[in-house]
Amino acid sequence: MAKYVYLFKEGNASMRELLGGKGANLAEMTNIGLPVPQGFTVTTEACTRYYEDGQNINDDIMKEINAALAETEVICGKKFGDLENPFLVSVRSGARASMPGMMDTILNLGLNDVAVKGLAKQTGNERFAYDSYRRFIQMFSDVVMEIKKSNFESALTKMKEAKGVQYDTGLTAADLKELVEIFKGIYKKEKGVEFPQDPKEQLLEAIKAVFRSWDNPRAIYYRRMNDIPSSWGTAVNVQAMVFGNMGEDSGTGVAFTRDPSTGEKKLYGEFLMNAQGEDVVAGIRTPQPISSLQNTMPDVYKQFVAIATTLEDHYRDMQDMEFTIEHAKLYMLQTRNGKRTAMAALKIAVDLVDEKMLTTDEAVLKVEPKQLDTLLHPNFDPKAIKAATPIAKGLPASPGAAAGKAYFSASAAANAGRKGIAAILVREETTPEDIEGMDLSKGILTARGGMTSHAAVVARGMGRAAVVGCGVLKINEEAKTFTVGGKTYHEGDDVSIDGSTGNVYGEAIPTVEASVTGDFARLMTWADAARTLKVRTNADNPRDTKQAVAFGAEGIGLCRTEHMFFEADRIAAVREMILSDTVEQREAALAKILPMQQGDFEAMYTALEGRPMTVRYLDPPLHEFLPAKSMTAEIAAIAKELGTTPEAIDEKIDALHEFNPMMGHRGCRLAVTYPEIAKMQTRAVIQAAIKVKKEKGYDIVPEIMIPLVCEVKELKFVKNIVVETIEEVFKEQNTELQYHIGTMIEIPRAALLADEIATEAEFFSFGTNDLTQMTFGFSRDDAGKFLESYYTNKVFESDPFAKLDQKGVGKLVKMAAKAGRETRPNIKLGICGEHGGDPATIEFCHNIGLTYVSCSPFRVPIARLAAAHAAINAKMK
Ligand code: ADP
Ligand code: MG
Ligand code: MG
């Protein structure tokens, strides 16, 4: 029979899946002999069971919980609800992967009308006891019972007014006793029953609330963002309380063994004396830097430094620790591999190799591929930033430069972000509800909170630039303004923030490209040594090509030719071609395009310096090159330019209209109806290759890719046109060169018949955007409108257009790859959809033996690292 509850002393760090990260590490610290308040963990499997049993904790699990509780009471020498020696616990959620947005921790559980007297007696501090009790009632009511916090807060304010005191600390034990009664009254009014006096009932309700929180909207959103499956579940940790709020010889804090922003090797953190729990991160009082603990409590500090070193050596990674000091005695409440910025991740990984703690393969695994994103995006232009004057300075909470427009609510920022507007979320402070708005912003600016505030921690995790605790900003979230230095900024005004310095600017500061140097370059060398999957890029202009090559791209996997057709100097000729009525007219227009297209390819081949390039022939439906019929002014201008009438153009637009253009006249279907287009493109590619080869000496082997094929005869038809044209060019120029002709696999029928198609195709490139669209039957232009309901109803956990559906679409890819190889053993296989830059998809591509992935230039280093992870992980299995 499954065991659902483990005492801390029964577990260890390797049991993370079962005990969650927090529980496994509490167990591990217990085993190493560190001072940990004892307790037990209800497993993630119990959470899954809870949902299977219709949101109910079954009797077997209940029995185990009660047994573990009884044993913990013995270990701690205290009893639940006792008048002499009451046992109080915290109830803490803890999934396999650390997840902000889960349930808030409940402290001081076990307090009731009797235990509070026991606590008063035991501590000789009645005020402390009643203060703890009223906090517990509020926390339990809010977090577990979903009674609005404001009920309690206004009662507290009223009480302070009545007693004529300004701060909570001004209230006496008698006042707090009275407040407890008022709070219990609020509970009764809201719930219709008394506040639960039975600690076991309190505990059971709290455990259920943790399980429920696994499925709250914030948690679902976070999981979707981070590829965490809902089947994992969360564990619940029940732990004996220790008190950091028992006076000036008590306190609580958080610390990292290395600086999570820079990676510098030094203890980094904050603490508050006479404080409990979240006081440090809530930004209520300003915490002190950990180094000053050395003066306040030298012995505790020494012990803490020793523990920090032990933990880092033990886990061979930077640790993020939470601790509490009760009457000068140190307790460890949590340790985990610390979240860090991308910059810090690289430095720590490289340093740990130099310190002989990690092998290079292990170091490569320490850096999350997705995290590199922050380092690959622009920084402020050095000249512009020098010339700019900051309007304010806050704490540099998460590095990176961001310029955008100010928004004062998470939803406004999210809306702007969805529309492609660079948003800076400006808030008093952020809360877990803001997570989506933070994700869709370029940067986050808050007035309150410290380096470990919600905004700071979440921004670092997401790789968003953030400046927090910028107290000089007077933010009015209602009015959507902030004021600083006598000037008021409104929603939509330009702001820039520098998450590395904490500077805030009241203007949009231009940014510059990133580069791969230093620790980053060193780690990438190790990654390249480990990976076998090649990484190419999707690019169709020399600028992107150079950027991608600088980021380590080994060639172009997808050069889209239609983007070239939109350029101002050639769109007229393209339109002329579309408006042609005869083959002769069309050929005349194409003849105008040919030199320009050839020039495009020459520039691309030159930028690639001999690296391979797959050129995809014209793909989109032709109507995309014409304006909409409503744009009369533009149509009139085009008519004038081309010497025709607006009516003639309108007619053509009507003729090109399709009900479903994505499944209409596009891809190789264009080449079947208008072979002239394919001929022109072939001439452009081959003539460019011959020319650049001759001039620069690069060994160019053109790769010509026919899109949207569904049938081998269709491919053969277009291929014949291409080959004939190539032969013509060879004859004309009296030269030859090697070339390859292949196809995209992006229609399910092509995947099903890949063995036949491979008889004609020398390579396949999986176009997973279209393949996803056609396999699901979801239009990728419309799916956004309804997929949201699929996430909230848990039909889907992620967007199949962002993360490859390995189960369905992946099955087609795998099948087609296998069938293609059977026909043509040395067939080259690649992927060029949006998915090509997604780490999970890259791992899949590695495992099914593709030759390369192709992704946007800025994702190339991410793909290189993800390919290395895939190779190392496969090796270790
Ligand atoms: P989170 O996952 O949000 O960090 P935790 O479960 O770590 O939540 O709890 C938050 C804080 O509550 C801890 O950092 C600690 O200060 C306090 N806390 C939790 N459990 C206890 C305990 N048993 N005794 C004292 N303080 C506790
Ligand atoms: Mg914690
Ligand atoms: Mg396509």
mmCIF file of N, CA and C in Angstrom, residues 118-220:
data_model
loop_
_atom_site.group_PDB
_atom_site.id
_atom_site.type_symbol
_atom_site.label_atom_id
_atom_site.label_comp_id
_atom_site.label_asym_id
_atom_site.label_seq_id
_atom_site.Cartn_x
_atom_site.Cartn_y
_atom_site.Cartn_z
ATOM 1 N N GLY A 118 -2.231 28.737 27.160
ATOM 2 C CA GLY A 118 -1.010 27.947 27.339
ATOM 3 C C GLY A 118 0.199 28.692 26.796
ATOM 4 N N LEU A 119 0.043 29.283 25.614
ATOM 5 C CA LEU A 119 1.154 29.998 24.983
ATOM 6 C C LEU A 119 1.551 31.210 25.825
ATOM 7 N N ALA A 120 0.532 31.880 26.386
ATOM 8 C CA ALA A 120 0.804 33.050 27.227
ATOM 9 C C ALA A 120 1.585 32.641 28.458
ATOM 10 N N LYS A 121 1.146 31.554 29.036
ATOM 11 C CA LYS A 121 1.777 31.072 30.255
ATOM 12 C C LYS A 121 3.219 30.653 29.970
ATOM 13 N N GLN A 122 3.344 29.873 28.933
ATOM 14 C CA GLN A 122 4.645 29.296 28.578
ATOM 15 C C GLN A 122 5.672 30.375 28.252
ATOM 16 N N THR A 123 5.251 31.415 27.560
ATOM 17 C CA THR A 123 6.188 32.452 27.146
ATOM 18 C C THR A 123 6.222 33.606 28.124
ATOM 19 N N GLY A 124 5.288 33.566 29.062
ATOM 20 C CA GLY A 124 5.210 34.682 29.993
ATOM 21 C C GLY A 124 4.881 35.975 29.269
ATOM 22 N N ASN A 125 4.206 35.866 28.138
ATOM 23 C CA ASN A 125 3.971 37.037 27.311
ATOM 24 C C ASN A 125 2.556 36.953 26.738
ATOM 25 N N GLU A 126 1.611 37.510 27.478
ATOM 26 C CA GLU A 126 0.218 37.418 27.089
ATOM 27 C C GLU A 126 -0.050 38.178 25.786
ATOM 28 N N ARG A 127 0.610 39.311 25.663
ATOM 29 C CA ARG A 127 0.404 40.133 24.472
ATOM 30 C C ARG A 127 0.802 39.357 23.211
ATOM 31 N N PHE A 128 1.974 38.727 23.291
ATOM 32 C CA PHE A 128 2.467 37.925 22.173
ATOM 33 C C PHE A 128 1.466 36.824 21.818
ATOM 34 N N ALA A 129 0.931 36.175 22.852
ATOM 35 C CA ALA A 129 0.027 35.048 22.627
ATOM 36 C C ALA A 129 -1.242 35.495 21.904
ATOM 37 N N TYR A 130 -1.830 36.591 22.378
ATOM 38 C CA TYR A 130 -3.078 37.043 21.744
ATOM 39 C C TYR A 130 -2.826 37.666 20.379
ATOM 40 N N ASP A 131 -1.656 38.268 20.242
ATOM 41 C CA ASP A 131 -1.299 38.810 18.927
ATOM 42 C C ASP A 131 -1.186 37.659 17.915
ATOM 43 N N SER A 132 -0.555 36.566 18.350
ATOM 44 C CA SER A 132 -0.420 35.402 17.467
ATOM 45 C C SER A 132 -1.781 34.829 17.113
ATOM 46 N N TYR A 133 -2.661 34.807 18.123
ATOM 47 C CA TYR A 133 -3.988 34.217 17.915
ATOM 48 C C TYR A 133 -4.784 35.035 16.897
ATOM 49 N N ARG A 134 -4.769 36.364 17.063
ATOM 50 C CA ARG A 134 -5.577 37.171 16.129
ATOM 51 C C ARG A 134 -4.985 37.082 14.720
ATOM 52 N N ARG A 135 -3.673 36.997 14.621
ATOM 53 C CA ARG A 135 -3.069 36.826 13.294
ATOM 54 C C ARG A 135 -3.501 35.490 12.686
ATOM 55 N N PHE A 136 -3.500 34.461 13.520
ATOM 56 C CA PHE A 136 -3.883 33.134 13.026
ATOM 57 C C PHE A 136 -5.331 33.125 12.538
ATOM 58 N N ILE A 137 -6.233 33.742 13.336
ATOM 59 C CA ILE A 137 -7.645 33.750 12.919
ATOM 60 C C ILE A 137 -7.780 34.426 11.563
ATOM 61 N N GLN A 138 -7.075 35.544 11.403
ATOM 62 C CA GLN A 138 -7.170 36.275 10.139
ATOM 63 C C GLN A 138 -6.600 35.433 8.982
ATOM 64 N N MET A 139 -5.428 34.836 9.210
ATOM 65 C CA MET A 139 -4.757 34.059 8.158
ATOM 66 C C MET A 139 -5.609 32.847 7.752
ATOM 67 N N PHE A 140 -6.099 32.161 8.769
ATOM 68 C CA PHE A 140 -6.907 30.968 8.512
ATOM 69 C C PHE A 140 -8.190 31.351 7.758
ATOM 70 N N SER A 141 -8.824 32.431 8.216
ATOM 71 C CA SER A 141 -10.089 32.850 7.591
ATOM 72 C C SER A 141 -9.857 33.248 6.148
ATOM 73 N N ASP A 142 -8.779 33.979 5.927
ATOM 74 C CA ASP A 142 -8.484 34.488 4.596
ATOM 75 C C ASP A 142 -8.020 33.358 3.669
ATOM 76 N N VAL A 143 -6.980 32.661 4.081
ATOM 77 C CA VAL A 143 -6.322 31.709 3.192
ATOM 78 C C VAL A 143 -7.130 30.416 3.037
ATOM 79 N N VAL A 144 -7.660 29.922 4.149
ATOM 80 C CA VAL A 144 -8.345 28.632 4.100
ATOM 81 C C VAL A 144 -9.834 28.802 3.792
ATOM 82 N N MET A 145 -10.463 29.795 4.435
ATOM 83 C CA MET A 145 -11.921 29.928 4.328
ATOM 84 C C MET A 145 -12.364 30.987 3.326
ATOM 85 N N GLU A 146 -11.408 31.673 2.738
ATOM 86 C CA GLU A 146 -11.710 32.697 1.732
ATOM 87 C C GLU A 146 -12.654 33.788 2.225
ATOM 88 N N ILE A 147 -12.482 34.151 3.499
ATOM 89 C CA ILE A 147 -13.198 35.330 4.015
ATOM 90 C C ILE A 147 -12.307 36.535 3.720
ATOM 91 N N LYS A 148 -12.892 37.582 3.209
ATOM 92 C CA LYS A 148 -12.089 38.746 2.778
ATOM 93 C C LYS A 148 -11.256 39.322 3.919
ATOM 94 N N LYS A 149 -9.980 39.538 3.621
ATOM 95 C CA LYS A 149 -9.035 40.095 4.574
ATOM 96 C C LYS A 149 -9.498 41.442 5.102
ATOM 97 N N SER A 150 -10.150 42.205 4.197
ATOM 98 C CA SER A 150 -10.514 43.587 4.561
ATOM 99 C C SER A 150 -11.446 43.628 5.771
ATOM 100 N N ASN A 151 -12.272 42.568 5.954
ATOM 101 C CA ASN A 151 -13.120 42.488 7.145
ATOM 102 C C ASN A 151 -12.290 42.670 8.408
ATOM 103 N N PHE A 152 -11.159 41.958 8.430
ATOM 104 C CA PHE A 152 -10.328 41.953 9.625
ATOM 105 C C PHE A 152 -9.517 43.232 9.719
ATOM 106 N N GLU A 153 -9.053 43.680 8.569
ATOM 107 C CA GLU A 153 -8.225 44.881 8.570
ATOM 108 C C GLU A 153 -9.011 46.102 9.052
ATOM 109 N N SER A 154 -10.289 46.185 8.618
ATOM 110 C CA SER A 154 -11.050 47.365 9.070
ATOM 111 C C SER A 154 -11.387 47.249 10.549
ATOM 112 N N ALA A 155 -11.580 46.025 11.035
ATOM 113 C CA ALA A 155 -11.824 45.856 12.480
ATOM 114 C C ALA A 155 -10.596 46.297 13.275
ATOM 115 N N LEU A 156 -9.423 45.968 12.735
ATOM 116 C CA LEU A 156 -8.177 46.346 13.405
ATOM 117 C C LEU A 156 -8.029 47.872 13.416
ATOM 118 N N THR A 157 -8.322 48.482 12.269
ATOM 119 C CA THR A 157 -8.210 49.943 12.187
ATOM 120 C C THR A 157 -9.150 50.612 13.178
ATOM 121 N N LYS A 158 -10.380 50.096 13.241
ATOM 122 C CA LYS A 158 -11.371 50.649 14.172
ATOM 123 C C LYS A 158 -10.858 50.565 15.606
ATOM 124 N N MET A 159 -10.297 49.396 15.915
ATOM 125 C CA MET A 159 -9.785 49.169 17.264
ATOM 126 C C MET A 159 -8.678 50.170 17.585
ATOM 127 N N LYS A 160 -7.790 50.398 16.626
ATOM 128 C CA LYS A 160 -6.690 51.337 16.860
ATOM 129 C C LYS A 160 -7.216 52.752 17.073
ATOM 130 N N GLU A 161 -8.227 53.100 16.302
ATOM 131 C CA GLU A 161 -8.818 54.426 16.456
ATOM 132 C C GLU A 161 -9.460 54.563 17.837
ATOM 133 N N ALA A 162 -10.207 53.511 18.204
ATOM 134 C CA ALA A 162 -10.892 53.539 19.497
ATOM 135 C C ALA A 162 -9.908 53.675 20.647
ATOM 136 N N LYS A 163 -8.744 53.019 20.495
ATOM 137 C CA LYS A 163 -7.760 53.053 21.578
ATOM 138 C C LYS A 163 -6.799 54.230 21.419
ATOM 139 N N GLY A 164 -6.955 54.950 20.328
ATOM 140 C CA GLY A 164 -6.102 56.120 20.103
ATOM 141 C C GLY A 164 -4.638 55.768 19.878
ATOM 142 N N VAL A 165 -4.353 54.654 19.219
ATOM 143 C CA VAL A 165 -2.952 54.305 18.921
ATOM 144 C C VAL A 165 -2.743 54.281 17.407
ATOM 145 N N GLN A 166 -1.489 54.514 17.011
ATOM 146 C CA GLN A 166 -1.207 54.597 15.585
ATOM 147 C C GLN A 166 -0.821 53.231 15.003
ATOM 148 N N TYR A 167 -0.003 52.484 15.745
ATOM 149 C CA TYR A 167 0.492 51.201 15.231
ATOM 150 C C TYR A 167 -0.104 50.019 15.985
ATOM 151 N N ASP A 168 -0.049 48.847 15.348
ATOM 152 C CA ASP A 168 -0.511 47.612 16.005
ATOM 153 C C ASP A 168 0.195 47.433 17.339
ATOM 154 N N THR A 169 1.468 47.807 17.342
ATOM 155 C CA THR A 169 2.292 47.600 18.530
ATOM 156 C C THR A 169 1.784 48.399 19.721
ATOM 157 N N GLY A 170 0.934 49.400 19.456
ATOM 158 C CA GLY A 170 0.381 50.197 20.556
ATOM 159 C C GLY A 170 -0.750 49.496 21.297
ATOM 160 N N LEU A 171 -1.247 48.410 20.713
ATOM 161 C CA LEU A 171 -2.359 47.701 21.352
ATOM 162 C C LEU A 171 -1.853 46.822 22.498
ATOM 163 N N THR A 172 -2.615 46.793 23.591
ATOM 164 C CA THR A 172 -2.210 46.008 24.758
ATOM 165 C C THR A 172 -2.759 44.586 24.640
ATOM 166 N N ALA A 173 -2.338 43.736 25.580
ATOM 167 C CA ALA A 173 -2.827 42.356 25.602
ATOM 168 C C ALA A 173 -4.355 42.354 25.698
ATOM 169 N N ALA A 174 -4.894 43.239 26.526
ATOM 170 C CA ALA A 174 -6.355 43.297 26.701
ATOM 171 C C ALA A 174 -7.031 43.710 25.403
ATOM 172 N N ASP A 175 -6.432 44.699 24.726
ATOM 173 C CA ASP A 175 -6.987 45.130 23.435
ATOM 174 C C ASP A 175 -7.027 43.952 22.468
ATOM 175 N N LEU A 176 -5.934 43.208 22.422
ATOM 176 C CA LEU A 176 -5.825 42.112 21.458
ATOM 177 C C LEU A 176 -6.807 40.999 21.790
ATOM 178 N N LYS A 177 -7.004 40.795 23.102
ATOM 179 C CA LYS A 177 -7.987 39.800 23.540
ATOM 180 C C LYS A 177 -9.360 40.174 22.998
ATOM 181 N N GLU A 178 -9.673 41.458 23.123
ATOM 182 C CA GLU A 178 -10.941 41.974 22.621
ATOM 183 C C GLU A 178 -11.017 41.770 21.099
ATOM 184 N N LEU A 179 -9.896 42.029 20.430
ATOM 185 C CA LEU A 179 -9.852 41.904 18.969
ATOM 186 C C LEU A 179 -10.088 40.463 18.536
ATOM 187 N N VAL A 180 -9.535 39.516 19.326
ATOM 188 C CA VAL A 180 -9.738 38.098 19.021
ATOM 189 C C VAL A 180 -11.234 37.791 19.011
ATOM 190 N N GLU A 181 -11.963 38.337 20.020
ATOM 191 C CA GLU A 181 -13.409 38.097 20.080
ATOM 192 C C GLU A 181 -14.102 38.696 18.853
ATOM 193 N N ILE A 182 -13.671 39.909 18.486
ATOM 194 C CA ILE A 182 -14.277 40.559 17.304
ATOM 195 C C ILE A 182 -14.002 39.720 16.055
ATOM 196 N N PHE A 183 -12.779 39.249 15.930
ATOM 197 C CA PHE A 183 -12.394 38.433 14.761
ATOM 198 C C PHE A 183 -13.228 37.146 14.709
ATOM 199 N N LYS A 184 -13.394 36.533 15.862
ATOM 200 C CA LYS A 184 -14.187 35.302 15.884
ATOM 201 C C LYS A 184 -15.626 35.603 15.462
ATOM 202 N N GLY A 185 -16.087 36.806 15.877
ATOM 203 C CA GLY A 185 -17.434 37.248 15.486
ATOM 204 C C GLY A 185 -17.549 37.397 13.976
ATOM 205 N N ILE A 186 -16.525 37.975 13.374
ATOM 206 C CA ILE A 186 -16.529 38.131 11.907
ATOM 207 C C ILE A 186 -16.604 36.758 11.247
ATOM 208 N N TYR A 187 -15.812 35.837 11.777
ATOM 209 C CA TYR A 187 -15.796 34.480 11.225
ATOM 210 C C TYR A 187 -17.197 33.882 11.272
ATOM 211 N N LYS A 188 -17.821 34.022 12.458
ATOM 212 C CA LYS A 188 -19.147 33.424 12.637
ATOM 213 C C LYS A 188 -20.163 34.048 11.687
ATOM 214 N N LYS A 189 -20.061 35.374 11.536
ATOM 215 C CA LYS A 189 -20.997 36.076 10.668
ATOM 216 C C LYS A 189 -20.839 35.595 9.220
ATOM 217 N N GLU A 190 -19.591 35.403 8.803
ATOM 218 C CA GLU A 190 -19.332 35.036 7.410
ATOM 219 C C GLU A 190 -19.634 33.566 7.123
ATOM 220 N N LYS A 191 -19.321 32.718 8.113
ATOM 221 C CA LYS A 191 -19.409 31.274 7.865
ATOM 222 C C LYS A 191 -20.627 30.619 8.504
ATOM 223 N N GLY A 192 -21.251 31.345 9.423
ATOM 224 C CA GLY A 192 -22.434 30.790 10.084
ATOM 225 C C GLY A 192 -22.118 29.779 11.168
ATOM 226 N N VAL A 193 -20.840 29.529 11.411
ATOM 227 C CA VAL A 193 -20.442 28.629 12.514
ATOM 228 C C VAL A 193 -19.301 29.286 13.282
ATOM 229 N N GLU A 194 -19.011 28.727 14.476
ATOM 230 C CA GLU A 194 -17.927 29.274 15.296
ATOM 231 C C GLU A 194 -16.577 29.017 14.642
ATOM 232 N N PHE A 195 -15.602 29.848 14.997
ATOM 233 C CA PHE A 195 -14.235 29.586 14.545
ATOM 234 C C PHE A 195 -13.806 28.228 15.100
ATOM 235 N N PRO A 196 -13.267 27.347 14.230
ATOM 236 C CA PRO A 196 -12.966 25.980 14.686
ATOM 237 C C PRO A 196 -11.969 25.972 15.845
ATOM 238 N N GLN A 197 -12.389 25.349 16.941
ATOM 239 C CA GLN A 197 -11.542 25.298 18.129
ATOM 240 C C GLN A 197 -10.696 24.033 18.157
ATOM 241 N N ASP A 198 -11.095 23.046 17.388
ATOM 242 C CA ASP A 198 -10.353 21.783 17.399
ATOM 243 C C ASP A 198 -9.148 21.884 16.450
ATOM 244 N N PRO A 199 -7.925 21.836 17.011
ATOM 245 C CA PRO A 199 -6.735 21.985 16.161
ATOM 246 C C PRO A 199 -6.685 20.972 15.028
ATOM 247 N N LYS A 200 -7.212 19.770 15.279
ATOM 248 C CA LYS A 200 -7.178 18.761 14.216
ATOM 249 C C LYS A 200 -8.071 19.162 13.053
ATOM 250 N N GLU A 201 -9.192 19.775 13.395
ATOM 251 C CA GLU A 201 -10.078 20.260 12.342
ATOM 252 C C GLU A 201 -9.396 21.395 11.582
ATOM 253 N N GLN A 202 -8.741 22.279 12.334
ATOM 254 C CA GLN A 202 -7.995 23.375 11.686
ATOM 255 C C GLN A 202 -6.973 22.805 10.706
ATOM 256 N N LEU A 203 -6.268 21.778 11.184
ATOM 257 C CA LEU A 203 -5.210 21.192 10.373
ATOM 258 C C LEU A 203 -5.781 20.557 9.099
ATOM 259 N N LEU A 204 -6.847 19.812 9.269
ATOM 260 C CA LEU A 204 -7.447 19.139 8.121
ATOM 261 C C LEU A 204 -7.901 20.154 7.072
ATOM 262 N N GLU A 205 -8.548 21.233 7.543
ATOM 263 C CA GLU A 205 -9.029 22.264 6.609
ATOM 264 C C GLU A 205 -7.851 22.923 5.891
ATOM 265 N N ALA A 206 -6.773 23.142 6.637
ATOM 266 C CA ALA A 206 -5.598 23.797 6.037
ATOM 267 C C ALA A 206 -4.958 22.894 4.985
ATOM 268 N N ILE A 207 -4.873 21.610 5.279
ATOM 269 C CA ILE A 207 -4.289 20.674 4.313
ATOM 270 C C ILE A 207 -5.131 20.643 3.040
ATOM 271 N N LYS A 208 -6.451 20.611 3.223
ATOM 272 C CA LYS A 208 -7.334 20.608 2.056
ATOM 273 C C LYS A 208 -7.154 21.881 1.245
ATOM 274 N N ALA A 209 -6.978 22.997 1.949
ATOM 275 C CA ALA A 209 -6.820 24.268 1.237
ATOM 276 C C ALA A 209 -5.550 24.261 0.386
ATOM 277 N N VAL A 210 -4.490 23.634 0.904
ATOM 278 C CA VAL A 210 -3.259 23.538 0.100
ATOM 279 C C VAL A 210 -3.547 22.724 -1.157
ATOM 280 N N PHE A 211 -4.206 21.609 -0.992
ATOM 281 C CA PHE A 211 -4.534 20.773 -2.154
ATOM 282 C C PHE A 211 -5.376 21.559 -3.163
ATOM 283 N N ARG A 212 -6.359 22.299 -2.633
ATOM 284 C CA ARG A 212 -7.205 23.094 -3.539
ATOM 285 C C ARG A 212 -6.390 24.127 -4.303
ATOM 286 N N SER A 213 -5.401 24.709 -3.624
ATOM 287 C CA SER A 213 -4.644 25.803 -4.244
ATOM 288 C C SER A 213 -3.843 25.321 -5.448
ATOM 289 N N TRP A 214 -3.632 24.011 -5.524
ATOM 290 C CA TRP A 214 -2.929 23.466 -6.698
ATOM 291 C C TRP A 214 -3.684 23.806 -7.983
ATOM 292 N N ASP A 215 -4.993 23.988 -7.842
ATOM 293 C CA ASP A 215 -5.808 24.210 -9.031
ATOM 294 C C ASP A 215 -6.364 25.619 -9.130
ATOM 295 N N ASN A 216 -5.776 26.573 -8.393
ATOM 296 C CA ASN A 216 -6.284 27.940 -8.560
ATOM 297 C C ASN A 216 -5.745 28.538 -9.855
ATOM 298 N N PRO A 217 -6.411 29.573 -10.382
ATOM 299 C CA PRO A 217 -6.045 30.104 -11.703
ATOM 300 C C PRO A 217 -4.588 30.568 -11.809
ATOM 301 N N ARG A 218 -4.077 31.162 -10.698
ATOM 302 C CA ARG A 218 -2.684 31.619 -10.714
ATOM 303 C C ARG A 218 -1.744 30.436 -10.928
ATOM 304 N N ALA A 219 -2.021 29.349 -10.194
ATOM 305 C CA ALA A 219 -1.163 28.172 -10.276
ATOM 306 C C ALA A 219 -1.248 27.557 -11.667
ATOM 307 N N ILE A 220 -2.445 27.536 -12.233
ATOM 308 C CA ILE A 220 -2.616 26.960 -13.572
ATOM 309 C C ILE A 220 -1.836 27.778 -14.586
#
